[in-house]
Amino acid sequence: MSDTAQAARAVIGDSEFDRDTAVTLREPGVYGIDLSAGWTIINAVNGGYLLSVLGRALADALPHSDPFTISAHYLTASQPGPAVVRTDVVRTGRTLSTGQASLFQYDDEGREVERIRVLASYGDLDSLPDDVRTSVKPPSFPPMEQCFGPEDGPAPVSGSSAIAERLMLKLDPATLGWALGSPSGKGEMRAWFGLADGRDADPLSLLLAVDALPPTAFEIGLSGWVPTVELTVHVRSRPAPGPLRVSITTRNLAGGFLEEDAEVWDSADRLVAQSRQLARVRVG
Amino acid sequence: MSDTAQAARAVIGDSEFDRDTAVTLREPGVYGIDLSAGWTIINAVNGGYLLSVLGRALADALPHSDPFTISAHYLTASQPGPAVVRTDVVRTGRTLSTGQASLFQYDDEGREVERIRVLASYGDLDSLPDDVRTSVKPPSFPPMEQCFGPEDGPAPVSGSSAIAERLMLKLDPATLGWALGSPSGKGEMRAWFGLADGRDADPLSLLLAVDALPPTAFEIGLSGWVPTVELTVHVRSRPAPGPLRVSITTRNLAGGFLEEDAEVWDSADRLVAQSRQLARVRVG
């Protein structure tokens, strides 16, 4: 457990996630950040954490604060350490604004290397009308106490990764076969999700939630690395306080690529985010 | 029917779709095009046609030819007529290259106005390994002769739009209730899809296929305009010759926005494209 997780319940705006995604304005549209080593999986910086950093810079650069739809193309592997985010306001409108952002780090000669490029349209979730005509219900989840995380046993559920200490991740046993040597063969992964320090979810942390579970490829029976090529997230509602349920599905594994579709449900049973990523399968 | 549709079956590279998406290199990375009025729905230029134009410019600008994943944010409404596409090569790699493109038109004073901005990662579909582990089957479709298009009766299925003459679109009667005044209430739309002149599908025309059906909102019981905010397409395989089946689903209509998820199946029952768009609901 990290220090803050043992302290009182953290709040939005004053938590490890908020501190580790905080960007500093350096000049108009340009932000500095020191990427935290706290959100790494083995040695890779988590793609959802990186998207949250970019999403936060855009929230500052644009006149609207909430990412309605954000598309990221992952170019090169990010490392913990200094980075710069360059933003570009593409269009501002009354309801929506569109922006672009790139995350850069530095090579051995100090030259900028682009890590991720993002296009996004932002709006104001609180200004939307209240109509909800969602036709789907949350998937069936066992109660949280019947789900399992890295702290619950000897199974190596991301246990060696720094990010595991910062997340409350409780996997549905039905999608945990891979950790016990008997993957289900289905492209499904489901978990209760939160931040370990108790900070509630907000639109920014939803960008983390959609990319924080083990890859569905594990349950399909593949091991190895599944790097994201592109990830698009739609944030559809401000999440209610309390833990989230994240359900990820892969329907099409072909030609060495697969898609991961995530749905995120809040404690009020509302579908608060949908995402899809295209990932490469690098069989280990 | 357009002239070419009555001629012999058109082929990839020599068809109306190919001529209407052809871009002319003006200077490195910059392409000119005259947007055709032939792909309009009422007065709006179809978003899938526009994405095909941008996709074609990127195929020329990048070292790879096939859009593996392409994300478009729609900024302002395009008009038939002159336009310019500016491309930017973000990164080139062995398997994938990433590029950016923007479509511009001109205001009354001749200033450039940005219509669409796109980020995309391209590869070579023919170089992919042959493994396919798709877990889903094509949805159940009635035979094409039991499906209906604008030419089949008095129902106004896009009949007043130029694009209808260029498409072979046969809607599943189960998703045609809206045209007869009794929408099903489900967010579903399914159709057999092809080009009217008989040109077979290729990766570029898949970008058109995912955005060519009537909006699912019609079957939910809403009328009016459903403009796209963002559309991301994953092309997963080169389609086999013959008609495509396109299935579109909306699961979440909330706060005045909805998503449309499209799956495109080829004549060999292969899932060749997946897409998702976020659209605004402007009730008429």
Coordinates of C-alpha atoms in Angstrom, one line a residue:
Chain A
M1 CA 0.0 0.0 0.0
S2 CA 1.2 3.5 -0.8
D3 CA 1.4 6.0 2.0
T4 CA -1.7 7.9 1.0
A5 CA -3.8 4.7 0.8
Q6 CA -3.2 4.2 4.5
A7 CA -4.2 7.7 5.4
A8 CA -7.7 9.0 5.4
R9 CA -9.8 8.5 2.3
A10 CA -8.5 10.8 -0.4
V11 CA -10.7 13.2 -2.3
I12 CA -10.9 14.4 -5.9
G13 CA -8.3 17.1 -6.3
D14 CA -6.2 15.9 -3.4
S15 CA -5.0 12.4 -4.1
E16 CA -2.1 10.5 -5.6
F17 CA -3.8 10.3 -9.0
D18 CA -4.4 14.1 -9.0
R19 CA -0.8 14.8 -8.0
D20 CA 0.7 12.3 -10.5
T21 CA -1.4 13.7 -13.4
A22 CA -0.8 17.4 -12.5
V23 CA 0.6 19.3 -15.4
T24 CA 2.4 22.7 -15.1
L25 CA 1.8 25.4 -17.6
R26 CA 5.1 26.5 -19.1
E27 CA 4.0 28.7 -21.9
P28 CA 0.6 29.0 -23.6
G29 CA -0.6 25.5 -24.6
V30 CA 2.6 23.8 -23.3
Y31 CA 2.7 21.8 -20.1
G32 CA 5.4 20.0 -18.1
I33 CA 5.1 16.9 -16.1
D34 CA 7.3 14.4 -14.3
L35 CA 5.7 11.0 -15.2
S36 CA 5.4 9.0 -12.1
A37 CA 6.9 5.5 -11.7
G38 CA 3.9 4.7 -9.6
W39 CA 1.7 3.8 -12.5
T40 CA 3.9 1.2 -14.2
I41 CA 3.2 -2.4 -15.1
I42 CA 6.5 -4.1 -14.9
N43 CA 8.5 -1.4 -16.7
A44 CA 5.8 0.1 -18.9
V45 CA 3.9 3.3 -18.0
N46 CA 0.2 2.4 -18.1
G47 CA -1.5 3.8 -21.1
G48 CA -4.6 4.9 -19.2
Y49 CA -2.5 6.9 -16.8
L50 CA -0.8 8.6 -19.8
L51 CA -4.1 9.3 -21.3
S52 CA -5.2 10.9 -18.1
V53 CA -2.2 13.2 -18.2
L54 CA -3.0 14.3 -21.8
G55 CA -6.7 14.6 -20.9
R56 CA -5.8 16.9 -18.0
A57 CA -3.6 19.2 -20.2
L58 CA -6.5 19.4 -22.7
A59 CA -9.0 20.2 -20.0
D60 CA -6.8 23.2 -19.1
A61 CA -6.2 24.3 -22.7
L62 CA -9.8 24.0 -23.9
P63 CA -12.8 26.1 -22.7
H64 CA -14.6 22.8 -21.8
S65 CA -13.5 20.5 -19.0
D66 CA -14.8 17.0 -19.7
P67 CA -13.5 14.6 -22.4
F68 CA -16.6 13.5 -24.3
T69 CA -14.5 11.6 -26.8
I70 CA -10.7 11.2 -26.8
S71 CA -8.7 9.2 -29.3
A72 CA -5.0 8.4 -28.6
H73 CA -2.5 6.8 -30.9
Y74 CA 0.5 5.3 -29.0
L75 CA 3.7 5.9 -30.9
T76 CA 6.7 4.9 -28.7
A77 CA 7.0 3.6 -25.1
S78 CA 6.9 6.2 -22.4
Q79 CA 9.3 6.1 -19.4
P80 CA 8.9 7.5 -15.9
G81 CA 10.5 10.9 -15.8
P82 CA 10.2 14.4 -17.4
A83 CA 7.8 14.9 -20.3
V84 CA 6.2 17.8 -22.1
V85 CA 2.6 18.0 -23.4
R86 CA 2.0 20.3 -26.4
T87 CA -1.6 21.2 -27.0
D88 CA -3.4 22.8 -30.0
V89 CA -6.9 24.2 -29.8
V90 CA -8.5 23.0 -33.1
R91 CA -12.0 24.5 -32.7
T92 CA -14.1 26.0 -29.9
G93 CA -17.8 25.9 -29.9
R94 CA -20.7 26.4 -27.6
T95 CA -21.3 22.8 -26.7
L96 CA -18.1 21.1 -27.8
S97 CA -14.5 22.1 -28.3
T98 CA -11.9 20.0 -30.1
G99 CA -8.2 19.9 -29.2
Q100 CA -5.1 18.0 -30.0
A101 CA -2.2 17.1 -27.7
S102 CA 1.1 15.3 -27.9
L103 CA 3.2 13.9 -25.2
F104 CA 7.0 14.1 -25.7
Q105 CA 10.0 12.8 -23.8
Y106 CA 13.7 13.2 -24.6
D107 CA 16.3 10.9 -26.2
D108 CA 19.9 10.6 -25.1
E109 CA 20.8 13.8 -27.0
G110 CA 17.9 15.7 -25.4
R111 CA 15.8 15.7 -28.6
E112 CA 12.1 15.5 -28.2
V113 CA 10.6 12.1 -29.1
E114 CA 6.8 11.9 -29.5
R115 CA 5.2 9.2 -27.3
I116 CA 1.4 9.7 -27.9
R117 CA -0.8 11.9 -30.0
V118 CA -4.3 12.6 -29.1
L119 CA -7.4 14.2 -30.7
A120 CA -10.3 15.0 -28.4
S121 CA -13.7 16.8 -28.2
Y122 CA -14.6 18.2 -24.8
G123 CA -17.8 19.4 -23.4
D124 CA -19.5 20.0 -20.0
L125 CA -21.1 16.8 -18.6
D126 CA -23.1 18.7 -16.0
S127 CA -24.8 20.8 -18.7
L128 CA -26.4 17.8 -20.5
P129 CA -30.1 17.0 -20.3
D130 CA -31.0 14.2 -18.0
D131 CA -32.5 11.8 -20.5
V132 CA -31.1 8.3 -20.3
R133 CA -32.4 5.6 -22.6
T134 CA -29.6 3.1 -22.2
S135 CA -30.8 -0.3 -23.5
V136 CA -28.2 -2.4 -21.7
K137 CA -27.9 -3.3 -18.1
P138 CA -24.6 -3.7 -16.2
P139 CA -23.2 -7.2 -16.6
S140 CA -23.7 -9.6 -13.8
F141 CA -20.8 -9.1 -11.3
P142 CA -20.3 -11.1 -8.1
P143 CA -20.2 -9.0 -5.0
M144 CA -16.8 -7.4 -4.4
E145 CA -16.0 -9.6 -1.5
Q146 CA -16.2 -12.6 -3.8
C147 CA -13.7 -11.0 -6.3
F148 CA -9.9 -11.2 -6.1
G149 CA -7.0 -8.8 -6.3
P150 CA -3.2 -9.1 -6.0
E151 CA -3.4 -8.9 -2.2
D152 CA -5.7 -11.8 -1.9
G153 CA -3.4 -14.7 -2.6
P154 CA -0.4 -16.2 -4.2
A155 CA -1.7 -15.8 -7.7
P156 CA 0.4 -13.2 -9.5
V157 CA -2.3 -10.8 -10.5
S158 CA -0.2 -7.9 -11.5
G159 CA 1.4 -8.2 -8.1
S160 CA 4.8 -7.2 -9.2
S161 CA 3.7 -3.9 -10.6
A162 CA 3.8 -0.5 -9.0
I163 CA 0.3 0.3 -10.3
A164 CA -1.2 -2.5 -8.3
E165 CA -0.5 -0.6 -5.1
R166 CA -2.5 2.4 -6.4
L167 CA -5.6 0.6 -7.6
M168 CA -8.4 -1.2 -5.9
L169 CA -8.9 -4.0 -8.5
K170 CA -11.0 -7.0 -7.7
L171 CA -11.3 -9.4 -10.6
D172 CA -14.4 -11.5 -11.2
P173 CA -13.3 -15.1 -10.6
A174 CA -15.0 -16.1 -13.9
T175 CA -12.3 -14.1 -15.7
L176 CA -9.4 -15.1 -13.4
G177 CA -8.6 -18.5 -14.9
W178 CA -5.5 -17.2 -16.5
A179 CA -3.9 -16.5 -13.2
L180 CA -4.5 -20.1 -12.1
G181 CA -3.2 -21.6 -15.3
S182 CA -6.6 -22.4 -16.8
P183 CA -7.9 -19.5 -19.0
S184 CA -11.5 -19.6 -19.9
G185 CA -10.8 -19.2 -23.6
K186 CA -13.3 -16.3 -23.7
G187 CA -12.2 -12.7 -24.4
E188 CA -13.6 -11.3 -21.2
M189 CA -12.2 -9.5 -18.2
R190 CA -14.3 -8.0 -15.5
A191 CA -13.4 -6.2 -12.3
W192 CA -14.5 -3.9 -9.6
F193 CA -12.3 -0.8 -9.9
G194 CA -11.3 2.1 -7.7
L195 CA -8.3 4.0 -6.6
A196 CA -6.6 2.5 -3.6
D197 CA -6.6 5.7 -1.6
G198 CA -10.4 5.9 -1.8
R199 CA -10.5 8.8 -4.2
D200 CA -13.8 8.7 -6.1
A201 CA -14.0 8.5 -9.9
D202 CA -14.3 11.5 -12.1
P203 CA -14.2 11.9 -15.9
L204 CA -10.4 12.0 -15.8
S205 CA -9.9 8.8 -13.8
L206 CA -12.3 7.0 -16.2
L207 CA -9.5 7.3 -18.8
L208 CA -7.4 5.2 -16.4
A209 CA -10.2 2.8 -15.6
V210 CA -10.7 1.6 -19.2
D211 CA -7.1 0.5 -19.5
A212 CA -6.2 -0.8 -16.0
L213 CA -7.4 -4.5 -16.1
P214 CA -5.2 -7.4 -17.2
P215 CA -5.5 -7.9 -21.0
T216 CA -8.4 -10.1 -22.3
A217 CA -5.7 -11.9 -24.3
F218 CA -4.7 -13.7 -21.0
E219 CA -8.1 -15.2 -20.7
I220 CA -8.0 -16.2 -24.4
G221 CA -4.9 -18.2 -23.5
L222 CA -2.2 -15.9 -24.8
S223 CA 0.7 -14.6 -22.7
G224 CA 3.0 -11.8 -23.5
W225 CA 2.7 -8.2 -24.2
V226 CA -0.4 -6.6 -25.8
P227 CA 0.7 -3.0 -26.6
T228 CA -2.1 -0.5 -27.4
V229 CA -2.0 1.0 -30.9
E230 CA -5.0 3.3 -30.5
L231 CA -7.5 3.9 -27.6
T232 CA -10.7 5.9 -27.9
V233 CA -12.8 6.7 -24.8
H234 CA -16.2 8.2 -24.7
V235 CA -17.1 9.6 -21.3
R236 CA -20.9 9.6 -21.1
S237 CA -21.7 10.8 -17.6
R238 CA -20.0 12.0 -14.5
P239 CA -19.6 8.9 -12.3
A240 CA -21.4 8.6 -9.0
P241 CA -19.3 8.1 -5.8
G242 CA -18.3 4.6 -5.1
P243 CA -16.5 1.7 -6.9
L244 CA -16.9 1.2 -10.6
R245 CA -17.5 -2.0 -12.5
V246 CA -15.4 -2.4 -15.6
S247 CA -16.3 -5.1 -18.2
I248 CA -13.9 -5.7 -21.2
T249 CA -14.7 -7.8 -24.2
T250 CA -12.7 -9.0 -27.2
R251 CA -14.7 -10.3 -30.1
N252 CA -12.1 -10.4 -32.9
L253 CA -8.5 -11.6 -32.5
A254 CA -7.2 -11.8 -36.1
G255 CA -3.9 -11.2 -37.9
G256 CA -2.1 -10.5 -34.7
F257 CA -4.4 -7.7 -33.6
L258 CA -7.4 -7.6 -31.3
E259 CA -9.8 -5.0 -30.0
E260 CA -10.7 -4.5 -26.4
D261 CA -14.1 -2.9 -25.7
A262 CA -14.6 -1.6 -22.2
E263 CA -17.8 -0.5 -20.5
V264 CA -17.6 1.2 -17.2
W265 CA -20.6 1.3 -14.8
D266 CA -20.9 3.4 -11.7
S267 CA -22.5 2.6 -8.4
A268 CA -25.8 4.1 -9.6
D269 CA -25.8 1.5 -12.5
R270 CA -25.2 4.1 -15.1
L271 CA -23.0 3.4 -18.1
V272 CA -20.5 6.2 -17.6
A273 CA -17.8 5.3 -20.2
Q274 CA -17.3 3.2 -23.3
S275 CA -14.0 2.6 -24.9
R276 CA -12.4 0.6 -27.6
Q277 CA -8.7 0.0 -28.2
L278 CA -6.8 -1.8 -31.0
A279 CA -3.9 -3.7 -29.6
R280 CA -1.1 -5.9 -31.1
V281 CA -0.7 -9.4 -29.8
R282 CA 3.0 -10.1 -29.1
V283 CA 2.9 -13.7 -28.1
G284 CA 5.4 -14.3 -25.3
Chain B
M1 CA -29.1 5.1 -61.1
S2 CA -25.9 7.0 -62.0
D3 CA -24.5 6.4 -65.4
T4 CA -21.7 4.1 -64.4
A5 CA -24.2 1.9 -62.5
Q6 CA -25.9 1.1 -65.7
A7 CA -22.6 0.3 -67.4
A8 CA -20.6 -2.9 -66.9
R9 CA -19.7 -3.8 -63.4
A10 CA -17.0 -1.3 -62.1
V11 CA -13.7 -2.5 -60.6
I12 CA -11.6 -1.2 -57.8
G13 CA -9.5 1.6 -59.1
D14 CA -11.9 2.5 -61.9
S15 CA -15.3 3.4 -60.4
E16 CA -17.3 6.4 -59.3
F17 CA -16.1 5.9 -55.7
D18 CA -12.5 5.9 -56.8
R19 CA -12.9 9.0 -59.0
D20 CA -14.8 10.9 -56.3
T21 CA -12.2 10.2 -53.6
A22 CA -9.2 10.8 -55.9
V23 CA -6.8 13.4 -54.4
T24 CA -4.2 15.4 -56.4
L25 CA -0.8 16.0 -54.9
R26 CA -0.2 19.7 -54.9
E27 CA 2.9 19.9 -52.8
P28 CA 4.5 17.4 -50.4
G29 CA 1.8 16.3 -48.0
V30 CA -0.9 18.6 -49.5
Y31 CA -3.7 17.3 -51.7
G32 CA -6.5 18.9 -53.6
I33 CA -9.9 17.4 -54.3
D34 CA -13.3 18.6 -55.5
L35 CA -15.8 17.0 -53.1
S36 CA -18.5 15.4 -55.1
A37 CA -22.2 16.3 -54.7
G38 CA -22.9 12.6 -55.4
W39 CA -22.4 11.5 -51.8
T40 CA -24.8 13.9 -50.1
I41 CA -27.7 13.0 -47.8
I42 CA -30.2 15.9 -48.4
N43 CA -27.6 18.7 -48.3
A44 CA -24.9 17.1 -46.1
V45 CA -21.8 15.4 -47.5
N46 CA -21.7 11.9 -46.0
G47 CA -19.1 11.5 -43.2
G48 CA -18.0 8.1 -44.5
Y49 CA -17.3 9.5 -47.9
L50 CA -15.3 12.3 -46.4
L51 CA -13.3 9.8 -44.2
S52 CA -12.5 7.9 -47.4
V53 CA -11.1 11.0 -49.0
L54 CA -8.9 11.6 -45.9
G55 CA -8.0 8.0 -45.8
R56 CA -6.9 8.0 -49.4
A57 CA -4.7 11.1 -48.9
L58 CA -3.0 9.4 -45.9
A59 CA -2.5 6.2 -47.9
D60 CA -0.5 8.3 -50.3
A61 CA 1.4 10.2 -47.6
L62 CA 2.3 7.2 -45.4
P63 CA 4.6 4.3 -46.3
H64 CA 1.7 1.9 -45.5
S65 CA -1.5 1.6 -47.5
D66 CA -4.2 0.3 -45.3
P67 CA -6.0 2.2 -42.5
F68 CA -5.7 -0.2 -39.5
T69 CA -7.3 2.4 -37.2
I70 CA -8.5 5.9 -38.1
S71 CA -10.2 8.4 -35.8
A72 CA -12.0 11.4 -37.2
H73 CA -13.3 14.4 -35.3
Y74 CA -15.9 16.3 -37.3
L75 CA -15.6 20.1 -36.8
T76 CA -17.8 21.9 -39.3
A77 CA -20.1 20.8 -42.1
S78 CA -18.5 20.1 -45.4
Q79 CA -20.0 21.2 -48.7
P80 CA -19.6 19.8 -52.2
G81 CA -16.8 21.7 -54.0
P82 CA -13.1 22.4 -53.7
A83 CA -11.2 21.2 -50.6
V84 CA -7.6 20.7 -49.6
V85 CA -6.2 17.9 -47.4
R86 CA -3.1 18.6 -45.4
T87 CA -1.3 15.6 -44.1
D88 CA 1.5 15.2 -41.5
V89 CA 3.6 12.0 -41.0
V90 CA 3.7 11.5 -37.3
R91 CA 5.8 8.3 -37.1
T92 CA 6.9 5.6 -39.6
G93 CA 7.6 2.1 -38.4
R94 CA 8.1 -1.3 -39.9
T95 CA 4.6 -2.6 -39.2
L96 CA 2.7 0.6 -38.6
S97 CA 2.9 4.2 -39.5
T98 CA 0.9 7.0 -38.0
G99 CA -0.3 10.1 -39.7
Q100 CA -2.6 13.1 -39.2
A101 CA -4.7 14.8 -41.8
S102 CA -7.1 17.7 -42.0
L103 CA -9.7 18.6 -44.6
F104 CA -10.2 22.3 -45.2
Q105 CA -12.6 24.3 -47.3
Y106 CA -12.9 28.0 -47.9
D107 CA -15.2 30.7 -46.4
D108 CA -16.6 33.7 -48.3
E109 CA -13.3 35.5 -48.0
G110 CA -11.3 32.6 -49.2
R111 CA -9.9 31.7 -45.8
E112 CA -9.4 28.0 -44.9
V113 CA -12.0 26.5 -42.6
E114 CA -11.1 23.2 -41.1
R115 CA -13.8 20.5 -41.6
I116 CA -12.4 17.3 -40.2
R117 CA -9.2 16.3 -38.3
V118 CA -8.0 12.7 -38.4
L119 CA -5.4 10.6 -36.7
A120 CA -4.7 7.2 -38.1
S121 CA -2.3 4.3 -38.0
Y122 CA -1.7 2.4 -41.2
G123 CA -0.3 -1.0 -42.0
D124 CA -0.3 -3.6 -44.7
L125 CA -3.3 -6.0 -44.3
D126 CA -1.8 -8.5 -46.7
S127 CA 1.3 -8.9 -44.5
L128 CA -0.7 -10.1 -41.5
P129 CA -0.6 -13.7 -40.3
D130 CA -3.6 -15.7 -41.1
D131 CA -4.8 -16.5 -37.6
V132 CA -8.4 -15.7 -37.0
R133 CA -10.0 -16.4 -33.6
T134 CA -13.1 -14.3 -33.9
S135 CA -15.5 -15.3 -31.2
V136 CA -18.6 -13.8 -32.8
K137 CA -20.6 -14.9 -35.8
P138 CA -22.3 -12.6 -38.3
P139 CA -25.7 -11.5 -37.1
S140 CA -28.7 -13.2 -38.7
F141 CA -29.6 -11.4 -41.9
P142 CA -32.5 -12.2 -44.2
P143 CA -31.4 -13.0 -47.8
M144 CA -30.8 -9.9 -49.8
E145 CA -34.0 -10.4 -51.9
Q146 CA -36.1 -10.1 -48.7
C147 CA -34.4 -6.8 -47.7
F148 CA -35.5 -3.3 -49.0
G149 CA -33.9 -0.3 -50.5
P150 CA -35.2 3.1 -51.7
E151 CA -35.9 1.6 -55.1
D152 CA -38.3 -1.0 -53.7
G153 CA -41.3 1.0 -52.8
P154 CA -42.9 4.2 -51.7
A155 CA -41.2 4.3 -48.3
P156 CA -38.8 7.2 -48.3
V157 CA -35.6 5.3 -47.4
S158 CA -33.1 8.0 -48.2
G159 CA -34.7 8.2 -51.6
S160 CA -34.3 11.9 -51.9
S161 CA -30.5 11.8 -51.5
A162 CA -27.8 11.7 -54.1
I163 CA -25.9 9.0 -52.2
A164 CA -28.8 6.6 -52.5
E165 CA -28.1 6.3 -56.3
R166 CA -24.5 5.3 -55.6
L167 CA -25.2 2.7 -53.0
M168 CA -26.6 -0.8 -53.0
L169 CA -28.3 -0.6 -49.6
K170 CA -30.9 -3.3 -48.7
L171 CA -32.2 -2.9 -45.2
D172 CA -33.3 -5.8 -43.0
P173 CA -37.1 -5.4 -42.6
A174 CA -36.6 -5.9 -38.9
T175 CA -34.9 -2.5 -38.7
L176 CA -37.1 -0.8 -41.3
G177 CA -40.1 0.0 -39.0
W178 CA -39.1 3.7 -38.8
A179 CA -39.7 4.1 -42.6
L180 CA -43.3 2.7 -42.1
G181 CA -44.1 4.8 -39.1
S182 CA -43.5 2.1 -36.5
P183 CA -39.9 2.1 -35.3
S184 CA -39.0 -1.0 -33.3
G185 CA -37.6 1.0 -30.3
K186 CA -34.4 -0.9 -30.5
G187 CA -31.1 0.8 -31.4
E188 CA -30.4 -1.5 -34.4
M189 CA -29.9 -1.0 -38.1
R190 CA -28.8 -3.7 -40.5
A191 CA -28.3 -3.8 -44.2
W192 CA -26.6 -5.5 -47.1
F193 CA -24.2 -2.9 -48.5
G194 CA -22.4 -2.4 -51.8
L195 CA -21.6 0.2 -54.4
A196 CA -24.3 0.5 -57.0
D197 CA -21.9 0.2 -59.9
G198 CA -20.8 -3.2 -58.6
R199 CA -17.3 -2.2 -57.5
D200 CA -16.2 -4.6 -54.8
A201 CA -15.2 -3.4 -51.3
D202 CA -11.7 -2.6 -50.3
P203 CA -10.3 -1.1 -47.1
L204 CA -11.0 2.4 -48.3
S205 CA -14.7 1.8 -49.1
L206 CA -15.1 0.1 -45.7
L207 CA -14.7 3.7 -44.3
L208 CA -17.8 4.6 -46.3
A209 CA -19.7 1.4 -45.3
V210 CA -19.6 2.0 -41.6
D211 CA -21.4 5.4 -41.9
A212 CA -23.9 4.8 -44.8
L213 CA -26.9 3.3 -43.1
P214 CA -29.8 5.4 -41.7
P215 CA -29.2 6.4 -38.1
T216 CA -30.1 3.9 -35.4
A217 CA -31.9 6.9 -33.8
F218 CA -34.7 6.4 -36.4
E219 CA -35.4 2.9 -35.0
I220 CA -35.3 4.3 -31.5
G221 CA -38.1 6.5 -32.5
L222 CA -36.3 9.8 -32.9
S223 CA -36.3 11.9 -36.1
G224 CA -34.0 14.7 -37.0
W225 CA -30.4 15.1 -37.6
V226 CA -27.7 13.0 -35.8
P227 CA -24.4 14.6 -36.7
T228 CA -21.2 12.7 -36.0
V229 CA -18.8 14.2 -33.4
E230 CA -16.1 11.5 -33.7
L231 CA -15.8 8.3 -35.7
T232 CA -13.1 5.6 -35.3
V233 CA -12.8 2.7 -37.7
H234 CA -10.7 -0.4 -37.3
V235 CA -10.1 -2.2 -40.6
R236 CA -9.3 -5.8 -39.7
S237 CA -9.1 -7.6 -43.0
R238 CA -9.2 -7.0 -46.7
P239 CA -12.8 -7.8 -47.7
A240 CA -13.6 -10.7 -50.0
P241 CA -15.5 -9.8 -53.2
G242 CA -19.3 -9.6 -53.0
P243 CA -21.7 -7.6 -50.9
L244 CA -21.1 -6.7 -47.3
R245 CA -23.4 -7.0 -44.3
V246 CA -23.4 -4.0 -41.9
S247 CA -24.8 -4.2 -38.5
I248 CA -25.1 -1.1 -36.3
T249 CA -26.0 -1.1 -32.7
T250 CA -26.7 1.7 -30.2
R251 CA -26.7 0.7 -26.5
N252 CA -26.5 4.1 -24.8
L253 CA -28.6 7.1 -25.6
A254 CA -28.1 9.6 -22.8
G255 CA -27.7 13.4 -22.4
G256 CA -28.4 14.1 -26.0
F257 CA -25.6 11.8 -27.3
L258 CA -25.4 8.3 -28.5
E259 CA -22.8 5.8 -29.8
E260 CA -23.2 3.8 -33.0
D261 CA -21.2 0.6 -33.1
A262 CA -20.8 -0.9 -36.6
E263 CA -19.6 -4.4 -37.5
V264 CA -19.0 -5.1 -41.2
W265 CA -18.9 -8.7 -42.4
D266 CA -17.7 -9.8 -45.9
S267 CA -19.1 -12.6 -48.1
A268 CA -16.6 -15.0 -46.5
D269 CA -18.2 -14.4 -43.1
R270 CA -15.2 -12.5 -41.9
L271 CA -15.5 -9.5 -39.6
V272 CA -13.6 -7.0 -41.8
A273 CA -14.2 -3.8 -39.9
Q274 CA -15.4 -2.5 -36.6
S275 CA -16.3 1.1 -35.9
R276 CA -17.8 3.3 -33.2
Q277 CA -19.0 6.9 -33.5
L278 CA -20.2 9.4 -31.0
A279 CA -23.1 11.4 -32.4
R280 CA -25.4 14.2 -31.1
V281 CA -29.1 13.8 -31.2
R282 CA -30.8 16.8 -32.6
V283 CA -34.4 16.0 -32.3
G284 CA -36.4 17.3 -35.3

